[in-house]
Coordinates of C-alpha atoms and ligand atoms in Angstrom, one line a residue:
X1335 CA -0.1 -0.2 -0.1
X1336 CA 1.3 3.3 -0.9
X1337 CA 0.9 6.1 1.7
X1338 CA 0.7 9.6 0.5
X1339 CA 0.5 11.9 3.9
X1340 CA 0.1 15.4 3.5
X1341 CA 0.5 17.9 6.5
X1342 CA -2.7 19.6 6.7
X1343 CA -6.8 18.9 6.2
X1344 CA -6.6 21.5 3.5
X1345 CA -3.6 20.4 1.7
X1346 CA -5.0 16.8 2.1
X1347 CA -8.1 17.7 0.3
X1348 CA -6.3 19.7 -2.7
X1349 CA -4.2 16.7 -3.4
X1350 CA -6.5 14.1 -3.4
X1351 CA -9.2 16.2 -5.2
X1352 CA -6.6 17.2 -8.0
X1353 CA -5.4 13.5 -8.6
X1354 CA -9.2 12.8 -8.3
X1355 CA -10.1 15.1 -11.2
X1356 CA -7.3 13.9 -13.2
X1357 CA -8.4 10.2 -13.0
X1358 CA -11.6 11.3 -14.1
X1359 CA -10.7 12.9 -17.3
X1360 CA -8.1 10.1 -17.9
X1361 CA -11.0 7.4 -18.6
X1362 CA -13.6 7.8 -21.2
X1363 CA -16.4 6.3 -18.7
X1364 CA -15.0 5.7 -15.1
X1365 CA -16.5 3.8 -13.2
X1366 CA -16.7 4.8 -9.7
X1367 CA -17.6 3.4 -5.9
X1368 CA -18.0 6.4 -3.6
X1369 CA -17.9 6.2 0.3
X1370 CA -19.8 8.3 2.4
X1371 CA -19.0 9.5 6.1
X1372 CA -17.3 12.7 7.0
X1373 CA -14.2 11.9 5.6
X1374 CA -14.5 12.6 1.9
X1375 CA -16.5 15.6 2.6
X1376 CA -13.6 18.2 1.7
X1377 CA -12.7 16.4 -1.2
X1378 CA -16.2 16.3 -2.6
X1379 CA -16.5 19.9 -1.9
X1380 CA -13.2 20.7 -4.4
X1381 CA -14.7 18.1 -6.8
X1382 CA -17.7 20.6 -6.8
X1383 CA -15.5 23.6 -7.0
X1384 CA -13.7 22.0 -10.2
X1385 CA -17.0 21.0 -12.0
X1386 CA -18.6 24.7 -11.4
X1387 CA -15.2 26.2 -12.7
X1388 CA -15.4 24.1 -15.6
X1389 CA -12.1 22.0 -14.5
X1390 CA -13.5 18.8 -14.0
X1391 CA -17.0 16.6 -15.6
X1392 CA -18.5 13.6 -14.1
X1393 CA -20.6 13.7 -17.5
X1394 CA -19.3 10.1 -18.2
X1395 CA -19.1 8.7 -15.3
X1396 CA -20.8 6.1 -13.3
X1397 CA -21.0 6.5 -9.8
X1398 CA -22.0 3.4 -7.3
X1399 CA -23.2 4.2 -3.5
X1400 CA -20.5 2.0 -1.7
X1401 CA -23.0 1.2 1.2
X1402 CA -26.3 1.9 2.9
X1403 CA -27.8 2.3 6.0
X1404 CA -31.5 0.1 6.9
X1405 CA -33.8 0.3 8.6
X1406 CA -34.2 4.3 8.9
X1407 CA -36.2 6.5 7.0
X1408 CA -35.4 6.8 3.4
X1409 CA -35.2 10.9 3.6
X1410 CA -33.3 10.9 6.8
X1411 CA -30.1 13.3 6.5
X1412 CA -27.8 10.6 7.5
X1413 CA -28.5 8.1 5.1
X1414 CA -25.6 7.5 2.7
X1415 CA -27.6 8.3 -0.4
X1416 CA -28.6 11.7 0.8
X1417 CA -25.2 11.8 2.4
X1418 CA -23.5 12.1 -1.2
X1419 CA -26.6 13.6 -2.9
X1420 CA -26.0 16.6 -0.7
X1421 CA -22.2 16.5 -0.9
X1422 CA -21.6 15.8 -4.6
X1423 CA -24.2 14.2 -6.8
X1424 CA -26.8 17.1 -6.8
X1425 CA -24.0 19.8 -7.3
X1426 CA -22.2 17.9 -10.2
X1427 CA -23.0 17.2 -14.3
X1428 CA -23.3 13.2 -13.2
X1429 CA -26.7 12.3 -15.3
X1430 CA -29.3 10.9 -12.7
X1431 CA -29.7 7.5 -14.3
X1432 CA -25.7 7.1 -13.6
X1433 CA -25.8 7.4 -9.8
X1434 CA -26.4 3.7 -8.4
X1435 CA -27.7 3.8 -4.9
X1436 CA -29.1 0.6 -2.5
X1437 CA -32.5 0.3 -1.8
X1438 CA -32.5 -0.9 1.6
X1439 CA -36.0 -0.6 1.9
X1440 CA -37.1 -3.1 -0.9
X1441 CA -38.9 -6.2 0.1
X1442 CA -36.2 -8.6 -1.5
X1443 CA -33.0 -7.2 -0.4
X1444 CA -31.1 -10.3 -1.6
X1445 CA -32.3 -9.4 -5.4
X1446 CA -30.9 -5.9 -4.7
X1447 CA -27.6 -7.1 -3.8
X1448 CA -27.6 -9.3 -6.8
X1449 CA -28.4 -6.7 -9.2
X1450 CA -26.0 -4.1 -7.6
X1451 CA -23.0 -6.8 -7.7
X1452 CA -23.6 -7.6 -11.2
X1453 CA -24.3 -3.7 -12.1
X1454 CA -20.8 -2.8 -10.5
X1455 CA -19.0 -5.0 -12.5
X1456 CA -15.1 -4.0 -12.4
X1457 CA -14.5 -0.5 -11.1
X1458 CA -12.2 1.7 -12.1
X1459 CA -11.7 3.6 -8.6
X1460 CA -13.2 3.0 -5.4
X1461 CA -12.8 5.5 -2.1
X1462 CA -13.0 4.2 0.8
X1463 CA -13.0 5.7 4.8
X1464 CA -12.2 3.7 7.6
X1465 CA -14.1 3.0 10.8
X1466 CA -12.4 3.1 14.0
X1467 CA -12.5 -0.6 13.8
X1468 CA -10.9 -1.0 11.0
X1469 CA -14.2 -1.8 8.6
X1470 CA -14.5 -0.7 5.2
X1471 CA -17.9 0.0 3.6
X1472 CA -20.1 -1.7 6.1
X1473 CA -17.5 -4.5 6.0
X1474 CA -17.0 -5.2 9.9
X1475 CA -14.3 -7.1 11.6
X1476 CA -14.9 -10.9 10.4
X1477 CA -16.1 -10.3 7.2
X1478 CA -15.1 -12.8 4.7
X1479 CA -12.4 -11.9 2.0
X1480 CA -14.5 -13.6 -0.8
X1481 CA -17.5 -11.9 0.4
X1482 CA -20.0 -9.9 -2.3
X1483 CA -22.5 -7.1 -1.5
X1484 CA -24.7 -8.3 1.3
X1485 CA -26.7 -7.4 4.2
X1486 CA -24.7 -7.1 7.4
X1487 CA -25.3 -6.2 11.1
X1488 CA -23.1 -3.1 12.5
X1489 CA -21.0 -3.4 15.2
X1490 CA -21.8 -1.6 18.6
X1491 CA -19.3 1.3 17.7
X1492 CA -20.3 1.5 14.3
X1493 CA -23.8 2.3 15.4
X1494 CA -22.6 4.4 18.2
X1495 CA -20.8 6.5 15.1
X1496 CA -23.7 6.4 12.7
X1497 CA -26.0 8.2 15.1
X1498 CA -24.0 11.1 14.6
X1499 CA -24.9 11.3 10.9
X1500 CA -28.8 11.5 12.0
X1501 CA -28.4 13.9 14.5
X1502 CA -28.7 11.4 17.3
X1503 CA -32.4 11.0 15.6
X1504 CA -31.8 7.2 14.2
X1505 CA -29.6 4.7 15.5
X1506 CA -29.0 2.1 12.3
X1507 CA -28.4 -1.4 13.4
X1508 CA -27.9 -3.0 10.0
X1509 CA -27.1 -2.3 6.4
X1510 CA -25.9 -3.3 3.0
X1511 CA -22.5 -2.6 2.0
X1512 CA -20.6 -3.7 -1.1
X1513 CA -18.5 -6.5 -0.3
X1514 CA -14.9 -7.4 0.4
X1515 CA -14.5 -8.8 -3.0
X1516 CA -16.5 -6.3 -4.8
X1517 CA -14.2 -3.5 -3.4
X1518 CA -11.1 -5.9 -4.0
X1519 CA -11.8 -6.0 -7.7
X1520 CA -11.5 -2.8 -8.2
X1521 CA -8.5 -1.4 -10.3
X1522 CA -7.8 1.0 -7.6
X1523 CA -8.4 2.1 -4.3
X1524 CA -8.1 5.1 -2.2
X1525 CA -8.5 4.8 1.4
X1526 CA -9.0 8.2 3.0
X1527 CA -8.1 9.0 6.5
X1528 CA -8.1 12.5 8.2
X1529 CA -7.8 13.6 11.9
X1530 CA -6.5 12.4 15.1
X1531 CA -9.3 9.8 15.7
X1532 CA -8.4 7.7 12.7
X1533 CA -4.1 7.6 14.2
X1534 CA -4.7 4.3 16.4
X1535 CA -6.5 2.8 13.5
X1536 CA -4.2 3.4 10.8
X1537 CA -1.3 2.3 13.2
X1538 CA -3.0 -1.0 13.4
X1539 CA -3.4 -1.5 9.8
X1540 CA 0.1 -0.7 8.8
X1541 CA 1.4 -2.8 11.8
X1542 CA -0.7 -5.9 12.5
X1543 CA -0.9 -8.6 10.3
X1544 CA -3.2 -8.9 7.1
X1545 CA -6.3 -10.5 8.6
X1546 CA -10.1 -10.5 8.1
X1547 CA -10.4 -9.4 11.6
X1548 CA -9.0 -5.9 10.3
X1549 CA -11.0 -5.8 7.3
X1550 CA -8.7 -2.6 6.0
X1551 CA -5.8 -4.6 6.2
X1552 CA -6.7 -6.9 3.3
X1553 CA -5.9 -3.5 1.3
X1554 CA -2.3 -4.3 2.1
X1555 CA -2.5 -7.2 -0.5
X1556 CA -4.2 -4.9 -3.7
X1557 CA -1.8 -3.7 -6.1
X1558 CA -2.9 -0.4 -6.7
X1559 CA -4.4 1.1 -3.1
X1560 CA -3.2 4.4 -1.9
X1561 CA -3.7 5.6 1.7
X1562 CA -4.0 9.5 1.6
X1563 CA -3.7 10.5 5.2
X1564 CA -3.3 13.9 6.7
X1565 CA -0.4 14.5 9.5
X1566 CA -3.2 13.8 12.4
X1567 CA -4.3 10.9 11.3
X1568 CA -0.6 9.6 10.4
X1569 CA 0.6 10.6 13.8
X1570 CA 1.0 7.0 14.9
X1571 CA 2.4 5.6 11.7
X1572 CA 6.2 3.9 12.1
X1573 CA 8.6 6.0 10.3
X1574 CA 8.6 5.3 6.4
X1575 CA 12.0 3.1 5.9
X1576 CA 14.5 5.2 4.4
X1577 CA 14.4 5.5 0.2
X1578 CA 17.4 3.6 -1.2
X1579 CA 20.5 6.5 -2.1
Ligands
GLP578 C1 -19.2 4.4 8.4 C2 -19.4 4.2 6.6 C3 -18.0 4.3 6.1 C4 -17.2 5.0 6.4 C5 -16.6 5.0 7.8 C6 -16.1 6.2 8.4 O1 -19.5 3.6 9.5 N1 -20.4 3.0 6.7 O2 -18.8 4.0 4.6 O3 -16.1 5.2 5.5 O4 -17.7 4.7 8.8 O5 -16.4 7.5 8.5 P1 -16.1 8.9 8.7 O6 -15.3 9.2 7.6 O7 -17.1 9.5 9.2 O8 -15.3 8.8 9.9

Protein backbone atom coordinates (compact mmCIF):
# COMPACT_ATOMS: atom_id res chain seq x y z
CA UNK A 1 0.00 0.00 0.00
CA UNK A 2 1.40 3.35 -1.02
CA UNK A 3 1.06 6.05 1.63
CA UNK A 4 0.57 9.67 0.62
CA UNK A 5 0.80 11.87 3.67
CA UNK A 6 -0.19 15.54 3.60
CA UNK A 7 0.44 17.95 6.42
CA UNK A 8 -2.91 19.70 6.77
CA UNK A 9 -6.51 18.85 5.97
CA UNK A 10 -6.49 21.56 3.28
CA UNK A 11 -3.40 20.10 1.61
CA UNK A 12 -4.99 16.68 1.86
CA UNK A 13 -8.22 17.80 0.20
CA UNK A 14 -6.41 19.75 -2.53
CA UNK A 15 -4.10 16.85 -3.34
CA UNK A 16 -6.71 14.11 -3.36
CA UNK A 17 -9.11 16.29 -5.38
CA UNK A 18 -6.45 17.11 -7.98
CA UNK A 19 -5.64 13.43 -8.40
CA UNK A 20 -9.30 12.45 -8.43
CA UNK A 21 -10.31 14.96 -11.09
CA UNK A 22 -7.31 13.85 -13.14
CA UNK A 23 -8.60 10.26 -12.93
CA UNK A 24 -12.03 11.43 -14.04
CA UNK A 25 -10.50 12.93 -17.13
CA UNK A 26 -8.17 10.02 -17.86
CA UNK A 27 -10.79 7.34 -18.60
CA UNK A 28 -13.58 7.66 -21.15
CA UNK A 29 -16.27 6.34 -18.76
CA UNK A 30 -14.84 5.98 -15.26
CA UNK A 31 -16.65 3.55 -12.96
CA UNK A 32 -16.49 4.91 -9.43
CA UNK A 33 -17.54 3.60 -6.06
CA UNK A 34 -17.97 6.42 -3.58
CA UNK A 35 -17.88 6.38 0.20
CA UNK A 36 -19.85 8.63 2.48
CA UNK A 37 -19.05 9.49 6.10
CA UNK A 38 -17.36 12.74 7.06
CA UNK A 39 -13.89 12.03 5.72
CA UNK A 40 -14.52 12.54 1.99
CA UNK A 41 -16.54 15.75 2.45
CA UNK A 42 -13.63 18.21 1.90
CA UNK A 43 -12.66 16.20 -1.18
CA UNK A 44 -16.21 16.34 -2.56
CA UNK A 45 -16.29 20.11 -1.88
CA UNK A 46 -13.20 20.52 -4.04
CA UNK A 47 -14.73 18.34 -6.77
CA UNK A 48 -17.90 20.44 -6.83
CA UNK A 49 -15.79 23.60 -7.11
CA UNK A 50 -13.75 22.07 -9.94
CA UNK A 51 -16.91 21.10 -11.87
CA UNK A 52 -18.38 24.59 -11.38
CA UNK A 53 -15.15 26.10 -12.65
CA UNK A 54 -15.28 23.89 -15.74
CA UNK A 55 -12.09 22.13 -14.67
CA UNK A 56 -13.64 18.68 -14.12
CA UNK A 57 -16.68 16.73 -15.22
CA UNK A 58 -18.65 13.67 -14.12
CA UNK A 59 -20.52 13.72 -17.46
CA UNK A 60 -19.25 10.31 -18.55
CA UNK A 61 -18.86 8.70 -15.12
CA UNK A 62 -20.83 5.89 -13.53
CA UNK A 63 -21.06 6.26 -9.74
CA UNK A 64 -22.00 3.57 -7.23
CA UNK A 65 -22.83 4.17 -3.61
CA UNK A 66 -20.51 2.04 -1.46
CA UNK A 67 -23.02 1.18 1.24
CA UNK A 68 -26.38 2.13 2.72
CA UNK A 69 -28.00 2.02 6.13
CA UNK A 70 -31.20 0.03 6.58
CA UNK A 71 -34.19 0.50 8.87
CA UNK A 72 -34.04 4.30 8.84
CA UNK A 73 -36.34 6.63 6.88
CA UNK A 74 -35.43 7.03 3.22
CA UNK A 75 -35.25 10.81 3.53
CA UNK A 76 -33.21 10.84 6.76
CA UNK A 77 -30.18 13.12 6.47
CA UNK A 78 -27.76 10.39 7.52
CA UNK A 79 -28.72 7.86 4.83
CA UNK A 80 -25.63 7.35 2.69
CA UNK A 81 -27.55 8.24 -0.46
CA UNK A 82 -28.73 11.52 1.04
CA UNK A 83 -25.23 12.35 2.29
CA UNK A 84 -23.65 11.71 -1.08
CA UNK A 85 -26.38 13.57 -2.97
CA UNK A 86 -25.93 16.63 -0.75
CA UNK A 87 -22.14 16.57 -0.84
CA UNK A 88 -21.57 15.75 -4.49
CA UNK A 89 -24.12 14.15 -6.77
CA UNK A 90 -26.74 16.92 -6.78
CA UNK A 91 -24.07 19.54 -7.40
CA UNK A 92 -22.16 18.03 -10.30
CA UNK A 93 -22.98 17.09 -13.87
CA UNK A 94 -23.37 13.32 -13.35
CA UNK A 95 -26.45 12.17 -15.31
CA UNK A 96 -29.11 11.07 -12.80
CA UNK A 97 -29.43 7.57 -14.24
CA UNK A 98 -25.74 6.93 -13.64
CA UNK A 99 -25.92 7.28 -9.88
CA UNK A 100 -26.50 3.79 -8.50
CA UNK A 101 -27.95 3.66 -5.01
CA UNK A 102 -28.82 0.70 -2.77
CA UNK A 103 -32.51 0.34 -1.93
CA UNK A 104 -32.42 -1.07 1.60
CA UNK A 105 -36.21 -0.59 1.86
CA UNK A 106 -36.85 -3.20 -0.84
CA UNK A 107 -38.75 -6.33 0.18
CA UNK A 108 -36.29 -8.59 -1.62
CA UNK A 109 -32.90 -7.42 -0.38
CA UNK A 110 -31.09 -10.40 -1.84
CA UNK A 111 -32.28 -9.40 -5.31
CA UNK A 112 -31.11 -5.83 -4.68
CA UNK A 113 -27.67 -7.15 -3.69
CA UNK A 114 -27.45 -9.39 -6.74
CA UNK A 115 -28.45 -6.51 -9.05
CA UNK A 116 -25.91 -4.17 -7.45
CA UNK A 117 -23.13 -6.73 -7.72
CA UNK A 118 -23.91 -7.33 -11.40
CA UNK A 119 -24.12 -3.61 -12.17
CA UNK A 120 -20.86 -2.75 -10.40
CA UNK A 121 -18.79 -5.13 -12.52
CA UNK A 122 -15.20 -4.01 -12.35
CA UNK A 123 -14.77 -0.61 -10.80
CA UNK A 124 -12.00 1.72 -11.92
CA UNK A 125 -11.65 3.53 -8.63
CA UNK A 126 -13.13 2.95 -5.18
CA UNK A 127 -12.95 5.62 -2.48
CA UNK A 128 -13.08 4.27 1.05
CA UNK A 129 -13.11 5.70 4.54
CA UNK A 130 -12.03 3.63 7.52
CA UNK A 131 -13.95 2.91 10.69
CA UNK A 132 -12.16 3.11 14.03
CA UNK A 133 -12.48 -0.69 14.22
CA UNK A 134 -10.94 -1.13 10.76
CA UNK A 135 -14.16 -1.56 8.80
CA UNK A 136 -14.39 -0.51 5.17
CA UNK A 137 -17.83 0.22 3.77
CA UNK A 138 -19.86 -1.76 6.27
CA UNK A 139 -17.55 -4.74 6.18
CA UNK A 140 -17.04 -5.16 9.90
CA UNK A 141 -14.22 -7.16 11.54
CA UNK A 142 -14.54 -10.79 10.46
CA UNK A 143 -16.05 -10.00 7.04
CA UNK A 144 -14.99 -12.79 4.67
CA UNK A 145 -12.48 -11.68 2.02
CA UNK A 146 -14.64 -13.33 -0.66
CA UNK A 147 -17.85 -11.61 0.47
CA UNK A 148 -20.06 -9.93 -2.12
CA UNK A 149 -22.68 -7.23 -1.69
CA UNK A 150 -24.94 -8.25 1.17
CA UNK A 151 -26.93 -7.29 4.23
CA UNK A 152 -24.76 -6.91 7.33
CA UNK A 153 -25.25 -6.13 11.02
CA UNK A 154 -23.32 -3.14 12.34
CA UNK A 155 -21.07 -3.42 15.38
CA UNK A 156 -21.95 -1.40 18.48
CA UNK A 157 -19.04 0.94 17.74
CA UNK A 158 -20.25 1.56 14.18
CA UNK A 159 -23.82 2.12 15.40
CA UNK A 160 -22.56 4.73 17.86
CA UNK A 161 -20.64 6.57 15.11
CA UNK A 162 -23.51 6.27 12.63
CA UNK A 163 -26.04 7.92 14.91
CA UNK A 164 -24.12 11.22 14.49
CA UNK A 165 -24.93 11.25 10.77
CA UNK A 166 -28.61 11.28 11.80
CA UNK A 167 -28.26 14.08 14.36
CA UNK A 168 -28.89 11.48 17.06
CA UNK A 169 -32.46 10.86 15.82
CA UNK A 170 -31.84 7.38 14.39
CA UNK A 171 -29.38 4.61 15.14
CA UNK A 172 -29.08 2.15 12.28
CA UNK A 173 -28.28 -1.41 13.31
CA UNK A 174 -27.78 -2.88 9.87
CA UNK A 175 -27.00 -1.98 6.29
CA UNK A 176 -26.11 -3.26 2.84
CA UNK A 177 -22.53 -2.93 1.70
CA UNK A 178 -20.36 -3.69 -1.28
CA UNK A 179 -18.50 -6.81 -0.14
CA UNK A 180 -14.81 -7.27 0.47
CA UNK A 181 -14.41 -9.08 -2.86
CA UNK A 182 -16.47 -6.40 -4.62
CA UNK A 183 -14.12 -3.71 -3.31
CA UNK A 184 -10.92 -5.70 -3.85
CA UNK A 185 -11.90 -6.24 -7.51
CA UNK A 186 -11.60 -2.51 -8.10
CA UNK A 187 -8.66 -1.61 -10.34
CA UNK A 188 -7.62 1.10 -7.92
CA UNK A 189 -8.57 1.84 -4.31
CA UNK A 190 -7.98 5.01 -2.35
CA UNK A 191 -8.30 4.77 1.41
CA UNK A 192 -9.04 8.16 2.95
CA UNK A 193 -8.22 8.98 6.56
CA UNK A 194 -7.96 12.33 8.31
CA UNK A 195 -7.90 13.59 11.87
CA UNK A 196 -6.54 12.28 15.15
CA UNK A 197 -9.47 9.90 15.68
CA UNK A 198 -8.00 7.72 12.89
CA UNK A 199 -4.41 7.64 14.20
CA UNK A 200 -4.76 4.43 16.24
CA UNK A 201 -6.53 2.45 13.53
CA UNK A 202 -3.94 3.52 10.92
CA UNK A 203 -1.17 2.26 13.21
CA UNK A 204 -2.99 -1.06 13.54
CA UNK A 205 -3.61 -1.15 9.79
CA UNK A 206 0.09 -0.81 8.98
CA UNK A 207 1.57 -2.86 11.83
CA UNK A 208 -0.77 -5.82 12.42
CA UNK A 209 -0.86 -8.91 10.22
CA UNK A 210 -3.24 -8.89 7.27
CA UNK A 211 -6.43 -10.46 8.60
CA UNK A 212 -10.19 -10.38 8.02
CA UNK A 213 -10.39 -9.31 11.68
CA UNK A 214 -9.04 -5.98 10.45
CA UNK A 215 -10.86 -5.65 7.10
CA UNK A 216 -8.86 -2.64 5.88
CA UNK A 217 -5.65 -4.69 6.22
CA UNK A 218 -6.71 -6.74 3.18
CA UNK A 219 -6.15 -3.62 1.12
CA UNK A 220 -2.41 -4.06 1.75
CA UNK A 221 -2.52 -7.00 -0.65
CA UNK A 222 -4.16 -4.95 -3.41
CA UNK A 223 -1.72 -3.99 -6.19
CA UNK A 224 -2.98 -0.42 -6.52
CA UNK A 225 -4.15 0.88 -3.17
CA UNK A 226 -3.15 4.30 -1.87
CA UNK A 227 -3.70 5.54 1.66
CA UNK A 228 -4.20 9.31 1.65
CA UNK A 229 -3.84 10.67 5.17
CA UNK A 230 -3.09 13.94 6.91
CA UNK A 231 -0.50 14.40 9.64
CA UNK A 232 -3.09 14.03 12.41
CA UNK A 233 -4.24 10.62 11.14
CA UNK A 234 -0.65 9.54 10.41
CA UNK A 235 0.65 10.49 13.88
CA UNK A 236 1.07 6.90 15.08
CA UNK A 237 2.34 5.36 11.82
CA UNK A 238 5.79 3.79 12.01
CA UNK A 239 8.45 5.93 10.30
CA UNK A 240 8.78 5.30 6.57
CA UNK A 241 11.84 3.20 5.67
CA UNK A 242 14.70 5.32 4.28
CA UNK A 243 14.66 5.66 0.49
CA UNK A 244 17.49 3.79 -1.26
CA UNK A 245 20.36 6.16 -2.14
C1 LIG B 1 -19.08 4.57 8.30
C2 LIG B 1 -19.36 4.22 6.82
C3 LIG B 1 -18.09 4.09 6.05
C4 LIG B 1 -17.21 5.25 6.41
C5 LIG B 1 -16.67 5.04 7.81
C6 LIG B 1 -15.87 6.20 8.34
O1 LIG B 1 -19.67 3.63 9.14
N1 LIG B 1 -20.15 3.04 6.61
O2 LIG B 1 -18.37 4.08 4.66
O3 LIG B 1 -16.14 5.31 5.53
O4 LIG B 1 -17.70 4.66 8.69
O5 LIG B 1 -16.67 7.33 8.56
P1 LIG B 1 -16.09 8.78 8.80
O6 LIG B 1 -15.45 9.18 7.52
O7 LIG B 1 -17.30 9.63 9.12
O8 LIG B 1 -15.11 8.68 9.90
